[in-house]
Amino acid sequence: MNIENSIISEIFKDIAFSKKEENLIENKLKKLNLKKGVTILKADDKVISQYYVYNGCLRTYFIDKSGKEHTLQFAINDWWISDYTAFFTTTKAVMYIETIEEATIYKISKKSMEDLFIEIPQLETFFRKKMEKAFASFQKRILASLAQSAKERYVSFISTYPNIEQSVKNYHIASYLGITTETLSRIRKEISLN
Amino acid sequence: MNIENSIISEIFKDIAFSKKEENLIENKLKKLNLKKGVTILKADDKVISQYYVYNGCLRTYFIDKSGKEHTLQFAINDWWISDYTAFFTTTKAVMYIETIEEATIYKISKKSMEDLFIEIPQLETFFRKKMEKAFASFQKRILASLAQSAKERYVSFISTYPNIEQSVKNYHIASYLGITTETLSRIRKEISLN
DNA sequence: TGATTTTATTGACATACATCAATTTTCAGT
DNA sequence: ACTGAAAATTGATGTATGTCAATAAAATCA
C-alpha cells in the first residue's frame, strides 16, 4: 500500500476497497496545502466540491446584512466541510469557507462523487451516514439555541469539541454561539471563578 | 387507478411507478386518522417510523429540563415528520410529536423503507432529496437564530409558511421562534401599527 | 528581545426580550 | 346564544446580553 492509498483508507475508514477501487478514488481527490487565512469558498460562488480536512482547521461562516460574521461550522481533522445547502441544491453559496490554521485538505467534486457512487455503492452509504450525523448536529444546535443560555451553550461547546477549542480564537467561538466576544469573556471569567 | 394508488402518486409525485410497485408501496403504508391533541411519539420511545401528513397539522417539540416546550418543526399537507435524529441513528427519541389539528397521516417503518429501496431505487433518491431539503432548512434556521432579531424571524416565518400560521396557535409559533408568547404579541402589535 | 499588532478583558451603560400578574378576547361545548 | 376555558394582550418590572470605549494580555515578527 502506498502513501496515497493509505490516505484513502484513512478517510473511508470502515470500507474495505480493492486496489482498483482505491486508485479510482485517488484519482478523484485533489490534495491542497493551505496557509492560514485562505478563503476557499465565497458567497455567490458556485459550489461544486466538498472538502475532507486531513489536518489544520477551517470554518464556514455567513456575513449578515449588517456585515457581521456568524460561524456555522468548524472542521478539524477527519471532518468534511462545504456549503452543503448550496452543494446539494446546486445553488450559489451563501457561506464563506476559510482556513483558521494552516491546513491540508482533500477536495472532491460533486461530479466525481456521482461517478464513484456508480462504481462503489458503499461510498453512497458512507456519505449518507455523514449527512445524517450533520443533520443530527444541526438539530441539536437548534434545540440548544431554543433551550439554553449562552453560558450553557459555551460549556456544552467546549466539552463536545475540546479539540476545536484549541485551534480557534474566542471570537470565532463567540460567533458560533451567537454572542459577542465581550459576553464570552464574561462567561469565561464566571466559569473560572467557580 | 384506485383510491389507494392515487395516494401513492400524490406522495411520490415525480416518480412513475408500475402497478406492481404501487402495490408494493401501498402495503407498507399505514393510514392513520388522528384527532387533535394526539401524541404519536414521546421522548424515550424507540423511533422506527416516519410519517407523511396528508392533511391536518402536527409538530415535533422538545421539553427542556425546566419543563418548557420548544417546537422544532411543524408539518402540514405533503410534509414528512419524525424525530429524524433518532430515526437515523436508531437511538431513543428526544422529541415529542403531536397533532395540533385533526389529521390524516401515513406511517412507514424504517424496515419497510429499506425493503422498498431494494425493489425501487428511485425511492432512495426521493428520500435523500427530502433529507437534503430538511438539512437546508435547518441550516437556514441556525443562521436566522444567529443573525436575526425575534421580529425578523417572525416576519420571515409567516412569509415562508403562510399555510402553517393558519393552523397553529401563536404560542406554538413563539415556541418555534424561541420567544415568549408575550414578546410575540408585542411584535404582532408593532407590525400591525406599521 | 522588543515593538507592533491582534486578541481578550473590563467597566459603564443601553436594549431586547423574559417574567409575573391582570385583563381582554377568542373559542368550544352545550 | 350562553358559559367556561383557552389564548392573546397589556403593563410594570427584571435580567441576559449587546454596545462602546478603554486597557491589558497574548501572539507575531523583525
Coordinates of N, CA and C (backbone and C1' of nucleotides) in Angstrom, one line a residue, chain C:
Chain C
dT1 P 15.3 36.9 25.5 O5' 15.2 38.5 25.5 C5' 16.3 39.3 25.3 C4' 15.9 40.5 24.5 C3' 14.7 41.2 25.2 O3' 14.9 42.6 25.0 C1' 14.1 40.5 23.0
dG2 P 14.2 43.6 25.9 O5' 13.6 44.6 24.8 C5' 14.4 44.8 23.6 C4' 13.6 45.4 22.5 C3' 12.5 46.3 23.0 O3' 12.4 47.4 22.1 C1' 11.5 44.5 21.9
dA3 P 11.2 48.5 22.3 O5' 10.4 48.2 21.0 C5' 11.0 48.0 19.7 C4' 9.9 47.8 18.6 C3' 8.8 48.7 18.8 O3' 8.4 49.1 17.4 C1' 8.0 46.5 19.0
dT4 P 7.1 50.1 17.1 O5' 6.0 49.1 16.7 C5' 6.3 48.2 15.6 C4' 5.1 47.3 15.4 C3' 3.7 48.0 15.5 O3' 3.0 47.7 14.3 C1' 3.7 46.1 16.9
dT5 P 1.5 48.3 14.0 O5' 0.7 46.9 14.0 C5' 1.2 45.7 13.4 C4' 0.4 44.6 13.9 C3' -1.1 44.8 13.9 O3' -1.7 43.7 13.2 C1' -0.5 44.0 16.0
dT6 P -3.2 43.5 12.9 O5' -3.7 42.4 14.0 C5' -2.9 41.2 14.0 C4' -3.4 40.4 15.2 C3' -4.9 40.2 15.3 O3' -5.1 38.9 15.5 C1' -4.1 41.0 17.4
dT7 P -6.7 38.3 15.6 O5' -6.9 38.2 17.2 C5' -6.0 37.4 17.9 C4' -6.4 37.5 19.4 C3' -7.8 37.3 19.7 O3' -7.9 36.3 20.6 C1' -7.0 39.2 20.8
dA8 P -9.3 35.8 21.4 O5' -9.2 36.6 22.7 C5' -8.1 36.3 23.6 C4' -8.3 37.1 24.9 C3' -9.7 37.0 25.5 O3' -9.4 36.6 26.9 C1' -9.1 39.3 25.3
dT9 P -10.6 36.5 27.9 O5' -10.6 37.9 28.6 C5' -9.5 38.3 29.3 C4' -9.7 39.7 29.9 C3' -10.9 39.9 30.8 O3' -10.4 40.3 32.0 C1' -10.8 41.7 29.2
dT10 P -11.3 40.3 33.3 O5' -11.9 41.8 33.4 C5' -11.0 42.9 33.6 C4' -11.7 44.2 33.3 C3' -13.1 44.3 34.1 O3' -12.9 45.2 35.1 C1' -13.2 45.2 31.9
dG11 P -14.0 45.6 36.2 O5' -14.7 46.9 35.6 C5' -13.9 48.0 35.3 C4' -14.8 49.1 34.7 C3' -16.2 49.2 35.4 O3' -16.4 50.6 35.6 C1' -16.4 48.9 33.1
dA12 P -17.7 51.1 36.4 O5' -18.5 51.8 35.2 C5' -17.9 52.8 34.4 C4' -18.9 53.3 33.4 C3' -20.3 53.5 34.0 O3' -20.9 54.6 33.3 C1' -20.4 51.9 32.2
dC13 P -22.4 55.1 33.8 O5' -23.3 54.6 32.6 C5' -22.9 55.0 31.2 C4' -23.7 54.1 30.3 C3' -25.2 54.2 30.5 O3' -25.8 54.6 29.3 C1' -24.4 52.0 30.1
dA14 P -27.4 54.9 29.1 O5' -27.7 53.8 28.0 C5' -26.8 53.7 26.8 C4' -27.4 52.6 25.9 C3' -28.9 52.6 25.7 O3' -29.2 52.4 24.3 C1' -28.2 50.5 26.6
dT15 P -30.7 52.4 23.8 O5' -31.1 50.8 23.7 C5' -30.2 50.0 23.0 C4' -30.7 48.6 23.0 C3' -32.3 48.5 22.9 O3' -32.5 47.5 22.0 C1' -31.6 47.3 24.8
dA16 P -33.9 47.3 21.2 O5' -34.0 45.7 21.1 C5' -32.8 45.0 20.9 C4' -33.0 43.6 21.5 C3' -34.4 43.0 21.2 O3' -34.2 41.6 20.9 C1' -34.1 43.2 23.5
dC17 P -35.4 40.7 20.3 O5' -36.0 40.0 21.6 C5' -35.0 39.2 22.4 C4' -35.6 39.0 23.8 C3' -37.0 38.4 23.8 O3' -36.9 37.1 24.3 C1' -36.6 40.1 25.5
dA18 P -38.1 36.2 25.0 O5' -37.9 36.5 26.5 C5' -36.7 36.1 27.2 C4' -36.9 36.1 28.7 C3' -38.1 35.2 29.2 O3' -37.7 34.6 30.3 C1' -38.4 37.5 29.8
dT19 P -38.7 33.6 31.1 O5' -39.4 34.5 32.2 C5' -38.6 35.1 33.2 C4' -39.4 35.9 34.1 C3' -40.7 35.1 34.6 O3' -40.7 35.2 36.0 C1' -41.3 37.3 33.9
dC20 P -41.6 34.2 36.9 O5' -42.8 35.2 37.3 C5' -42.5 36.4 37.9 C4' -43.7 37.3 38.1 C3' -45.0 36.5 38.4 O3' -45.6 37.1 39.4 C1' -45.3 37.9 36.5
dA21 P -46.9 36.5 40.2 O5' -48.1 37.6 39.9 C5' -47.7 39.0 39.9 C4' -48.8 39.8 39.3 C3' -50.2 39.1 39.5 O3' -51.1 40.2 39.8 C1' -49.9 39.5 37.2
dA22 P -52.7 39.9 40.2 O5' -53.5 40.7 39.0 C5' -53.1 42.0 38.7 C4' -53.7 42.4 37.4 C3' -55.2 42.1 37.3 O3' -55.8 43.2 36.8 C1' -54.0 41.2 35.4
dT23 P -57.4 43.5 37.0 O5' -58.3 42.6 36.1 C5' -57.9 42.0 34.9 C4' -57.8 43.0 33.7 C3' -59.0 43.0 32.9 O3' -59.1 44.2 32.1 C1' -57.3 41.7 31.8
dT24 P -60.5 44.5 31.3 O5' -60.3 43.8 29.8 C5' -59.3 44.3 29.0 C4' -59.2 43.3 27.8 C3' -60.5 43.1 27.0 O3' -60.2 43.4 25.7 C1' -59.5 41.1 27.5
dT25 P -61.4 43.5 24.6 O5' -61.2 42.2 23.8 C5' -59.9 41.9 23.2 C4' -59.8 40.5 22.8 C3' -61.0 40.1 21.9 O3' -60.4 39.7 20.7 C1' -60.6 38.4 23.5
dT26 P -61.3 39.2 19.4 O5' -61.2 37.6 19.6 C5' -59.9 37.0 19.6 C4' -60.1 35.5 19.9 C3' -61.1 34.8 19.0 O3' -60.4 33.7 18.4 C1' -61.5 34.2 21.2
dC27 P -61.2 32.8 17.3 O5' -61.5 31.5 18.2 C5' -60.5 30.9 19.0 C4' -61.0 29.8 19.8 C3' -62.0 28.9 19.0 O3' -61.6 27.5 19.3 C1' -63.0 29.6 21.0
dA28 P -62.2 26.3 18.4 O5' -62.7 25.3 19.6 C5' -62.4 25.6 21.0 C4' -63.3 24.7 21.8 C3' -64.1 23.7 21.1 O3' -64.2 22.6 22.0 C1' -65.6 25.3 22.1
dG29 P -65.1 21.3 21.5 O5' -66.3 21.3 22.6 C5' -66.0 21.5 24.0 C4' -67.3 21.6 24.8 C3' -68.4 20.6 24.3 O3' -69.0 20.1 25.5 C1' -69.2 22.8 24.0
dT30 P -70.1 19.0 25.4 O5' -71.5 19.7 25.8 C5' -71.6 20.3 27.0 C4' -72.8 21.3 27.0 C3' -74.1 20.6 26.7 O3' -74.9 20.7 27.8 C1' -73.8 22.7 25.5

